[in-house]
Amino acid sequence: KAGVTQTPRYLIKTRGQQVTLSCSPISGHRSVSWYQQTPGQGLQFLFEYFSETQRNKGNFPGRFSGRQFSNSRSEMNVSTLELGDSALYLCASSGGRSIETQYFGPGTRLLVL
Amino acid sequence: AQKVTQAQTEISVVEKEDVTLDCVYETRDTTYYLFWYKQPPSGELVFLIRRNSFDEQNEISGRYSWNFQKSTSSFNFTITASQVVDSAVYFCALSIVGNTGKLIFGQGTTLQVKP
């Protein structure tokens, strides 16, 4: 079974721009969660989607948004980028027999200049 | 509020030494899961183990073992006979049943195994 895939792997943007990151979950997994990882704040939960609905949300500003499609693929969008948005963005999927366990993708490394 | 603490920021050992990574968690919820993940330099978080709050049995998988103690709210991870390939950042995480899709991570422990 193919694992979680994320595109692009690396991205460089400038302040004020917006960015869209994509995540394809493991086949059959319907839940997708997003996390931001920075050296200062560590791994922080952004939001979780299940069957195209956002079920849970972390403590991030409204500039961070996401969506999920009918094939369970998910995107997250960050508008009006700030320098502090530079981070590794990780996507995880869960489902099937061990729905509680999240399996992570390789991440998208975003640099905001 | 829930919290996970990994007090050891960095650990350095020589190959073949045993090493224990500590994890202490806080929650008032009675039903939860605990996890360990490994993050090699490539960045991807690799799932190692899951434990639910009702299962305090220790587990051994090859060179890895886990000690879950609810009385001390700890979920420690031991690597026996460490190898250079074990070098990575290790994260302990907590999820609360009902708080869907959210993992609460500790700050991570960087393990360096020297040859």
Coordinates of N, CA and C in Angstrom, one line a residue:
Chain A
K1 N 0.8 -1.2 0.0 CA 0.0 0.0 0.0 C 0.9 1.2 0.0
A2 N 0.6 2.2 -0.9 CA 1.3 3.4 -0.9 C 1.1 4.2 0.4
G3 N 2.1 5.0 0.8 CA 2.0 5.7 2.0 C 1.3 7.1 1.7
V4 N 1.4 8.0 2.7 CA 0.8 9.3 2.5 C 1.8 10.1 1.7
T5 N 1.3 10.8 0.7 CA 2.1 11.6 -0.1 C 1.7 13.1 0.0
Q6 N 2.8 13.9 -0.1 CA 2.5 15.4 0.0 C 3.3 16.1 -1.1
T7 N 2.6 17.1 -1.6 CA 3.3 17.9 -2.7 C 2.9 19.4 -2.4
P8 N 3.9 20.3 -2.8 CA 5.2 20.0 -3.2 C 6.1 19.6 -1.9
R9 N 7.3 19.2 -2.1 CA 8.1 18.9 -0.9 C 8.8 20.1 -0.4
Y10 N 9.1 21.0 -1.3 CA 9.8 22.3 -0.9 C 9.1 23.4 -1.6
L11 N 9.1 24.5 -0.8 CA 8.4 25.7 -1.4 C 9.0 27.0 -0.8
I12 N 9.3 27.9 -1.7 CA 9.8 29.2 -1.2 C 8.8 30.3 -1.6
K13 N 8.3 31.1 -0.7 CA 7.4 32.1 -1.0 C 7.8 33.4 -0.3
T14 N 7.2 34.5 -0.7 CA 7.5 35.8 0.0 C 6.3 36.2 0.8
R15 N 6.6 37.1 1.8 CA 5.6 37.6 2.7 C 4.4 38.2 1.9
G16 N 3.2 37.9 2.4 CA 2.0 38.4 1.7 C 1.4 37.5 0.7
Q17 N 2.2 36.6 0.2 CA 1.7 35.6 -0.8 C 0.8 34.6 -0.1
Q18 N 0.2 33.7 -0.9 CA -0.6 32.6 -0.3 C 0.0 31.3 -0.9
V19 N -0.3 30.2 -0.2 CA 0.3 29.0 -0.6 C -0.8 27.9 -0.4
T20 N -0.7 26.9 -1.3 CA -1.6 25.7 -1.1 C -0.8 24.4 -1.1
L21 N -1.0 23.6 -0.1 CA -0.2 22.4 0.0 C -1.2 21.2 -0.1
S22 N -0.7 20.1 -0.7 CA -1.6 19.0 -1.0 C -1.2 17.7 -0.3
C23 N -2.2 16.9 0.1 CA -1.9 15.7 0.8 C -2.8 14.6 0.2
S24 N -2.2 13.5 -0.1 CA -3.0 12.3 -0.5 C -2.9 11.2 0.5
P25 N -3.9 10.8 1.2 CA -3.8 9.8 2.3 C -3.6 8.4 1.8
I26 N -3.4 7.5 2.7 CA -3.3 6.1 2.4 C -4.6 5.7 1.8
S27 N -4.6 4.8 0.8 CA -5.9 4.4 0.2 C -6.8 3.7 1.3
G28 N -8.0 4.2 1.3 CA -9.0 3.7 2.3 C -9.1 4.6 3.6
H29 N -8.1 5.4 3.8 CA -8.2 6.3 5.0 C -9.0 7.5 4.7
R30 N -9.9 7.8 5.6 CA -10.8 8.9 5.3 C -10.5 10.2 6.2
S31 N -9.7 10.0 7.2 CA -9.3 11.1 8.1 C -8.0 11.6 7.7
V32 N -7.9 12.9 7.6 CA -6.6 13.6 7.3 C -6.4 14.7 8.3
S33 N -5.2 14.7 9.0 CA -4.9 15.8 9.9 C -3.7 16.5 9.4
W34 N -3.6 17.8 9.8 CA -2.4 18.6 9.4 C -1.7 19.1 10.6
Y35 N -0.4 19.2 10.6 CA 0.4 19.7 11.7 C 1.5 20.7 11.1
Q36 N 1.8 21.6 12.0 CA 2.9 22.5 11.7 C 4.1 22.2 12.6
Q37 N 5.3 22.1 12.1 CA 6.4 21.8 12.9 C 7.5 22.9 12.8
T38 N 7.8 23.6 13.9 CA 8.8 24.6 13.9 C 9.8 24.4 15.0
P39 N 11.0 24.9 15.0 CA 12.0 24.6 16.1 C 11.5 25.2 17.4
G40 N 10.8 26.3 17.3 CA 10.4 27.0 18.6 C 9.1 26.4 19.2
Q41 N 8.1 26.0 18.4 CA 6.8 25.6 18.9 C 6.6 24.1 18.8
G42 N 7.5 23.4 18.1 CA 7.4 22.0 18.0 C 6.3 21.6 17.0
L43 N 5.7 20.5 17.3 CA 4.6 19.9 16.4 C 3.3 20.4 17.0
Q44 N 2.5 21.2 16.1 CA 1.2 21.7 16.6 C 0.1 21.3 15.6
F45 N -1.0 20.9 16.1 CA -2.1 20.4 15.3 C -2.8 21.6 14.7
L46 N -3.1 21.5 13.4 CA -3.8 22.6 12.7 C -5.3 22.3 12.6
F47 N -5.6 21.2 11.9 CA -7.0 20.8 11.8 C -7.1 19.3 11.2
E48 N -8.3 18.8 11.3 CA -8.6 17.4 10.9 C -9.8 17.4 10.0
Y49 N -9.8 16.6 9.0 CA -10.9 16.5 8.1 C -11.3 15.0 8.0
F50 N -12.6 14.8 7.9 CA -13.2 13.5 7.7 C -14.4 13.6 6.8
S51 N -14.4 12.8 5.7 CA -15.6 12.9 4.8 C -15.9 14.3 4.4
E52 N -14.9 15.1 4.0 CA -15.0 16.4 3.5 C -15.5 17.4 4.5
T53 N -15.5 17.1 5.8 CA -15.9 18.0 6.9 C -14.8 18.2 7.9
Q54 N -14.6 19.4 8.3 CA -13.6 19.7 9.3 C -14.2 19.3 10.6
R55 N -13.6 18.4 11.3 CA -14.1 17.9 12.6 C -13.4 18.5 13.8
N56 N -12.2 18.9 13.6 CA -11.4 19.5 14.7 C -10.5 20.5 14.2
K57 N -10.2 21.5 15.1 CA -9.4 22.6 14.7 C -8.4 23.0 15.8
G58 N -7.2 23.3 15.5 CA -6.3 23.8 16.5 C -6.3 25.3 16.6
N59 N -5.4 25.8 17.4 CA -5.4 27.2 17.7 C -4.5 28.0 16.7
F60 N -5.0 28.1 15.5 CA -4.3 28.9 14.5 C -5.2 30.0 14.0
P61 N -4.6 31.1 13.4 CA -5.4 32.1 12.9 C -6.2 31.7 11.6
G62 N -7.2 32.5 11.3 CA -8.0 32.1 10.1 C -7.3 32.1 8.8
R63 N -6.0 32.6 8.8 CA -5.3 32.6 7.5 C -5.0 31.1 7.1
F64 N -5.1 30.2 8.1 CA -4.8 28.8 7.8 C -6.2 28.1 7.6
S65 N -6.3 27.6 6.4 CA -7.6 26.9 6.1 C -7.3 25.6 5.4
G66 N -8.3 24.8 5.3 CA -8.1 23.5 4.6 C -9.4 23.0 4.0
R67 N -9.3 22.0 3.2 CA -10.5 21.3 2.7 C -10.2 19.9 2.3
Q68 N -11.2 19.1 2.2 CA -11.0 17.7 1.8 C -12.0 17.4 0.7
F69 N -11.5 16.6 -0.3 CA -12.3 16.3 -1.4 C -12.9 14.9 -1.2
S70 N -13.8 14.6 -2.2 CA -14.6 13.3 -2.0 C -13.6 12.1 -2.1
N71 N -12.5 12.2 -2.7 CA -11.5 11.1 -2.7 C -10.6 11.1 -1.5
S72 N -10.9 11.9 -0.5 CA -10.2 12.0 0.8 C -8.9 12.8 0.6
R73 N -8.5 13.2 -0.5 CA -7.3 14.1 -0.7 C -7.6 15.4 0.0
S74 N -6.6 16.0 0.6 CA -6.8 17.2 1.3 C -5.8 18.3 0.9
E75 N -6.2 19.5 1.0 CA -5.4 20.7 0.8 C -5.4 21.6 2.0
M76 N -4.3 22.2 2.2 CA -4.4 23.3 3.2 C -3.8 24.6 2.5
N77 N -4.4 25.7 2.9 CA -4.0 27.0 2.3 C -3.6 27.9 3.4
V78 N -2.6 28.7 3.2 CA -2.2 29.7 4.1 C -2.2 31.0 3.3
S79 N -3.0 32.0 3.7 CA -3.0 33.3 3.0 C -2.2 34.3 3.7
T80 N -1.8 35.3 3.0 CA -1.0 36.4 3.6 C 0.1 35.9 4.4
L81 N 1.0 35.2 3.8 CA 2.1 34.6 4.5 C 2.9 35.5 5.3
E82 N 3.4 35.1 6.5 CA 4.3 35.8 7.4 C 5.5 35.0 7.5
L83 N 6.6 35.7 8.0 CA 7.9 35.0 8.1 C 7.7 33.8 9.1
G84 N 6.9 34.0 10.1 CA 6.7 32.9 11.1 C 6.0 31.7 10.6
D85 N 5.5 31.8 9.4 CA 4.9 30.6 8.8 C 5.9 29.6 8.2
S86 N 7.1 30.0 8.2 CA 8.2 29.1 7.7 C 8.2 27.9 8.6
A87 N 8.0 26.7 8.1 CA 7.9 25.5 8.9 C 7.8 24.3 8.0
L88 N 7.8 23.1 8.6 CA 7.6 21.9 8.0 C 6.1 21.5 8.2
Y89 N 5.3 21.4 7.2 CA 3.9 21.1 7.3 C 3.7 19.6 7.0
L90 N 3.2 18.9 8.0 CA 3.0 17.5 7.9 C 1.5 17.1 7.9
C91 N 1.3 16.2 7.0 CA -0.1 15.6 6.9 C -0.1 14.2 7.4
A92 N -1.2 13.8 8.0 CA -1.3 12.4 8.5 C -2.6 11.9 8.1
S93 N -2.7 10.6 7.8 CA -4.0 10.0 7.6 C -4.2 8.8 8.5
S94 N -5.5 8.5 8.8 CA -5.9 7.4 9.6 C -7.2 6.8 9.1
G95 N -7.4 5.5 9.4 CA -8.6 4.9 9.0 C -8.4 3.4 9.0
G96 N -9.4 2.7 8.5 CA -9.3 1.2 8.5 C -9.3 0.6 9.9
R97 N -8.5 -0.4 10.1 CA -8.6 -1.2 11.4 C -8.1 -0.4 12.6
S98 N -7.1 0.4 12.3 CA -6.5 1.1 13.5 C -6.7 2.6 13.2
I99 N -7.9 3.0 13.4 CA -8.3 4.4 13.1 C -7.7 5.4 14.0
E100 N -7.2 4.9 15.2 CA -6.6 5.9 16.1 C -5.2 6.2 15.7
T101 N -4.6 5.4 14.9 CA -3.2 5.7 14.6 C -3.0 6.5 13.3
Q102 N -2.2 7.6 13.4 CA -2.0 8.4 12.3 C -0.7 8.1 11.6
Y103 N -0.7 8.0 10.3 CA 0.5 7.8 9.5 C 0.8 9.0 8.7
F104 N 2.1 9.4 8.8 CA 2.5 10.7 8.3 C 3.1 10.6 6.9
G105 N 3.0 11.7 6.2 CA 3.7 11.9 5.0 C 5.0 12.5 5.2
P106 N 5.8 12.8 4.1 CA 7.2 13.3 4.2 C 7.2 14.8 4.6
G107 N 6.1 15.5 4.4 CA 6.0 16.9 4.8 C 6.3 17.8 3.6
T108 N 5.9 19.0 3.7 CA 6.2 20.1 2.8 C 7.0 21.1 3.6
R109 N 8.2 21.4 3.2 CA 9.0 22.4 3.9 C 8.8 23.8 3.2
L110 N 8.2 24.7 4.0 CA 7.9 26.0 3.4 C 8.8 27.1 4.0
L111 N 9.4 27.9 3.2 CA 10.3 29.0 3.6 C 9.6 30.3 3.1
V112 N 9.4 31.2 4.0 CA 8.8 32.5 3.7 C 9.9 33.5 3.8
L113 N 10.1 34.2 2.7 CA 11.2 35.3 2.7 C 10.6 36.7 2.8
Chain B
A1 N -6.3 20.7 30.7 CA -5.6 20.7 29.4 C -4.6 19.5 29.4
Q2 N -4.4 19.0 28.2 CA -3.5 17.9 28.1 C -2.1 18.4 27.8
K3 N -1.1 17.6 28.2 CA 0.3 18.0 28.0 C 1.2 16.8 27.9
V4 N 2.2 16.8 27.1 CA 3.2 15.7 27.0 C 4.6 16.4 27.3
T5 N 5.3 15.8 28.2 CA 6.7 16.3 28.5 C 7.7 15.3 28.2
Q6 N 8.7 15.7 27.4 CA 9.9 14.9 27.2 C 11.0 15.7 27.7
A7 N 11.5 15.4 28.9 CA 12.4 16.3 29.6 C 13.8 16.2 29.0
Q8 N 14.1 15.1 28.4 CA 15.4 14.9 27.7 C 15.4 15.6 26.4
T9 N 16.2 16.6 26.2 CA 16.2 17.3 24.9 C 17.1 16.5 23.9
E10 N 18.3 16.2 24.4 CA 19.3 15.5 23.6 C 19.9 14.4 24.4
I11 N 20.1 13.2 23.8 CA 20.9 12.1 24.4 C 21.9 11.6 23.4
S12 N 23.1 11.4 23.9 CA 24.2 10.9 23.1 C 24.7 9.6 23.7
V13 N 24.7 8.5 23.0 CA 25.2 7.2 23.5 C 26.2 6.7 22.5
V14 N 26.9 5.7 22.9 CA 27.8 4.9 22.0 C 27.1 3.7 21.6
E15 N 27.3 3.3 20.4 CA 26.6 2.1 19.8 C 26.7 0.9 20.8
K16 N 25.6 0.2 20.9 CA 25.5 -1.0 21.7 C 25.1 -0.7 23.1
E17 N 25.1 0.6 23.5 CA 24.5 1.0 24.8 C 23.0 0.9 24.8
D18 N 22.4 0.7 25.9 CA 21.0 0.8 26.1 C 20.6 2.2 26.4
V19 N 19.5 2.7 25.9 CA 19.1 4.0 26.2 C 17.6 4.1 26.4
T20 N 17.1 4.9 27.4 CA 15.7 5.0 27.7 C 15.3 6.5 27.5
L21 N 14.2 6.6 26.8 CA 13.7 8.0 26.5 C 12.4 8.1 27.4
D22 N 12.4 9.2 28.1 CA 11.3 9.4 29.1 C 10.1 10.2 28.5
C23 N 8.9 9.9 28.9 CA 7.7 10.6 28.5 C 6.8 10.6 29.6
V24 N 6.3 11.8 30.0 CA 5.3 12.0 31.0 C 4.2 12.8 30.4
Y25 N 3.0 12.4 30.7 CA 1.8 13.0 30.1 C 0.8 13.5 31.2
E26 N 0.0 14.4 30.8 CA -1.0 15.0 31.7 C -2.4 15.0 31.0
T27 N -3.3 14.4 31.6 CA -4.7 14.5 31.1 C -5.7 14.1 32.2
R28 N -6.8 14.6 32.2 CA -7.9 14.2 33.2 C -8.8 13.2 32.5
D29 N -8.7 13.0 31.2 CA -9.5 12.1 30.5 C -9.1 10.7 30.9
T30 N -10.1 9.8 30.9 CA -9.8 8.4 31.3 C -9.6 7.5 30.1
T31 N -9.9 8.0 28.9 CA -9.8 7.1 27.7 C -8.9 7.9 26.7
Y32 N -7.7 7.3 26.5 CA -6.8 8.0 25.6 C -5.8 7.0 25.0
Y33 N -5.0 7.5 24.1 CA -4.0 6.7 23.5 C -2.6 7.4 23.6
L34 N -1.6 6.6 23.7 CA -0.2 7.1 23.7 C 0.5 6.5 22.6
F35 N 1.4 7.3 22.0 CA 2.2 6.9 20.8 C 3.7 7.3 21.0
W36 N 4.5 6.6 20.2 CA 5.8 7.0 20.0 C 6.0 7.0 18.5
Y37 N 6.7 8.1 18.1 CA 7.1 8.3 16.7 C 8.5 8.6 16.6
K38 N 9.1 8.2 15.4 CA 10.5 8.5 15.2 C 10.6 9.4 14.0
Q39 N 11.5 10.4 14.1 CA 11.6 11.3 12.9 C 13.1 11.4 12.5
P40 N 13.4 10.6 11.5 CA 14.8 10.7 11.0 C 15.1 12.0 10.3
P41 N 16.3 12.3 9.8 CA 16.6 13.6 9.2 C 15.7 13.9 8.0
S42 N 15.2 12.9 7.3 CA 14.3 13.1 6.2 C 13.1 13.9 6.5
G43 N 12.6 13.8 7.8 CA 11.5 14.6 8.2 C 10.2 13.8 8.4
E44 N 10.1 12.7 7.8 CA 8.8 12.0 8.0 C 8.7 11.3 9.3
L45 N 7.5 11.5 10.0 CA 7.3 10.8 11.3 C 6.9 9.4 11.1
V46 N 7.7 8.5 11.7 CA 7.4 7.1 11.5 C 6.8 6.5 12.8
F47 N 5.6 5.9 12.6 CA 4.9 5.3 13.8 C 5.6 4.1 14.3
L48 N 5.8 4.1 15.7 CA 6.5 3.0 16.3 C 5.5 2.1 17.1
I49 N 4.7 2.8 18.0 CA 3.8 2.0 18.9 C 2.6 2.9 19.3
R50 N 1.5 2.2 19.6 CA 0.3 2.8 20.2 C -0.1 2.0 21.4
R51 N -0.5 2.7 22.5 CA -1.0 2.1 23.7 C -2.3 2.8 24.1
N52 N -3.3 2.0 24.5 CA -4.5 2.7 25.0 C -4.5 2.7 26.5
S53 N -5.3 3.6 27.1 CA -5.2 3.9 28.5 C -5.6 2.7 29.4
F54 N -6.2 1.7 28.8 CA -6.6 0.5 29.6 C -5.7 -0.6 29.5
D55 N -4.6 -0.4 28.8 CA -3.7 -1.5 28.5 C -2.3 -1.2 29.1
E56 N -2.0 -1.6 30.3 CA -0.7 -1.2 30.9 C 0.3 -2.3 30.7
Q57 N 0.1 -3.3 29.9 CA 1.1 -4.3 29.6 C 2.3 -3.7 28.9
N58 N 3.4 -4.0 29.4 CA 4.6 -3.6 28.7 C 4.8 -4.3 27.4
E59 N 5.5 -3.8 26.4 CA 5.6 -4.4 25.1 C 7.1 -4.4 24.7
I60 N 7.4 -5.5 24.1 CA 8.8 -5.6 23.5 C 8.7 -6.0 22.0
S61 N 9.4 -5.2 21.2 CA 9.5 -5.5 19.8 C 10.9 -5.4 19.3
G62 N 11.5 -6.6 19.2 CA 12.9 -6.6 18.8 C 13.8 -5.9 19.9
R63 N 14.5 -4.9 19.5 CA 15.4 -4.1 20.4 C 14.6 -3.0 21.1
Y64 N 13.3 -2.8 20.8 CA 12.5 -1.8 21.4 C 11.6 -2.3 22.5
S65 N 11.5 -1.6 23.5 CA 10.5 -1.9 24.6 C 9.9 -0.7 25.2
W66 N 8.6 -0.8 25.6 CA 7.9 0.3 26.1 C 7.3 0.0 27.5
N67 N 7.4 0.9 28.4 CA 6.9 0.7 29.8 C 5.9 1.8 30.1
F68 N 4.6 1.4 30.2 CA 3.5 2.3 30.4 C 3.1 2.1 31.8
Q69 N 3.1 3.2 32.6 CA 2.6 3.2 34.0 C 1.7 4.3 34.2
K70 N 0.4 4.0 34.4 CA -0.6 5.0 34.7 C -0.4 5.7 36.0
S71 N 0.1 5.0 37.0 CA 0.3 5.5 38.3 C 1.2 6.8 38.3
T72 N 2.2 6.7 37.4 CA 3.1 7.9 37.3 C 2.9 8.6 36.0
S73 N 1.9 8.3 35.2 CA 1.6 9.0 34.0 C 2.8 9.0 33.1
S74 N 3.5 7.9 32.9 CA 4.7 7.8 32.1 C 4.6 6.7 31.1
F75 N 5.2 6.9 30.0 CA 5.3 6.0 28.9 C 6.7 6.0 28.3
N76 N 7.6 5.3 28.9 CA 9.0 5.4 28.5 C 9.3 4.3 27.5
F77 N 10.4 4.7 26.7 CA 10.8 3.9 25.6 C 12.2 3.5 25.7
T78 N 12.5 2.2 25.6 CA 13.9 1.8 25.8 C 14.4 1.1 24.5
I79 N 15.6 1.5 24.1 CA 16.2 0.9 22.9 C 17.4 0.1 23.5
T80 N 17.4 -1.2 23.2 CA 18.5 -2.1 23.7 C 19.5 -2.2 22.6
A81 N 20.8 -2.2 23.0 CA 21.9 -2.4 22.1 C 21.7 -1.4 20.9
S82 N 21.8 -0.1 21.2 CA 21.5 0.9 20.2 C 22.4 0.8 19.0
Q83 N 21.9 1.2 17.9 CA 22.7 1.2 16.6 C 22.7 2.6 16.0
V84 N 23.6 2.9 15.2 CA 23.7 4.2 14.5 C 22.4 4.6 13.8
V85 N 21.8 3.6 13.2 CA 20.5 3.9 12.5 C 19.4 4.3 13.4
D86 N 19.6 4.2 14.7 CA 18.6 4.6 15.7 C 18.6 6.1 15.9
S87 N 19.7 6.8 15.4 CA 19.8 8.2 15.5 C 18.6 8.9 14.8
A88 N 17.9 9.7 15.6 CA 16.7 10.4 15.1 C 16.2 11.2 16.2
V89 N 15.1 11.9 15.9 CA 14.3 12.6 17.0 C 13.1 11.7 17.3
Y90 N 12.9 11.5 18.6 CA 11.8 10.6 19.0 C 10.7 11.5 19.7
F91 N 9.5 11.3 19.3 CA 8.4 12.0 19.8 C 7.4 11.1 20.5
C92 N 6.9 11.5 21.7 CA 5.9 10.9 22.4 C 4.6 11.7 22.2
A93 N 3.5 11.1 22.0 CA 2.3 11.8 21.7 C 1.1 11.2 22.4
L94 N 0.1 12.1 22.6 CA -1.2 11.7 23.3 C -2.4 12.1 22.5
S95 N -3.3 11.2 22.4 CA -4.6 11.6 21.8 C -5.7 11.2 22.7
I96 N -6.7 12.0 22.8 CA -7.9 11.8 23.6 C -9.0 11.3 22.8
V97 N -9.6 10.2 23.2 CA -10.8 9.6 22.5 C -11.9 10.7 22.5
G98 N -12.4 10.9 21.3 CA -13.4 12.0 21.1 C -12.9 13.3 20.6
N99 N -11.6 13.5 20.8 CA -11.0 14.7 20.3 C -10.3 14.4 19.0
T100 N -11.1 14.2 18.0 CA -10.7 13.5 16.8 C -9.5 14.1 16.0
G101 N -8.7 13.2 15.6 CA -7.6 13.6 14.7 C -6.5 14.4 15.3
K102 N -6.5 14.7 16.6 CA -5.5 15.6 17.2 C -4.5 14.8 18.1
L103 N -3.3 14.9 17.7 CA -2.2 14.4 18.5 C -1.5 15.5 19.2
I104 N -1.3 15.3 20.5 CA -0.5 16.3 21.3 C 0.9 15.8 21.5
F105 N 1.8 16.5 21.0 CA 3.2 16.0 21.0 C 4.0 16.6 22.1
G106 N 5.0 15.8 22.6 CA 6.1 16.3 23.4 C 7.0 17.1 22.5
Q107 N 8.0 17.7 23.1 CA 9.0 18.5 22.4 C 10.0 17.7 21.6
G108 N 10.1 16.4 21.9 CA 11.0 15.5 21.2 C 12.3 15.3 21.9
T109 N 12.9 14.2 21.7 CA 14.2 13.9 22.2 C 15.1 13.5 21.1
T110 N 16.2 14.2 20.9 CA 17.2 13.9 19.8 C 18.2 12.9 20.3
L111 N 18.2 11.7 19.7 CA 19.1 10.7 20.1 C 20.2 10.6 19.1
Q112 N 21.4 10.7 19.5 CA 22.6 10.5 18.7 C 23.3 9.2 19.1
V113 N 23.5 8.3 18.3 CA 24.2 7.1 18.5 C 25.5 7.1 17.8
K114 N 26.6 7.1 18.5 CA 27.9 7.2 17.9 C 28.5 5.9 17.7
P115 N 29.2 5.7 16.6 CA 29.8 4.4 16.3 C 31.0 4.1 17.3

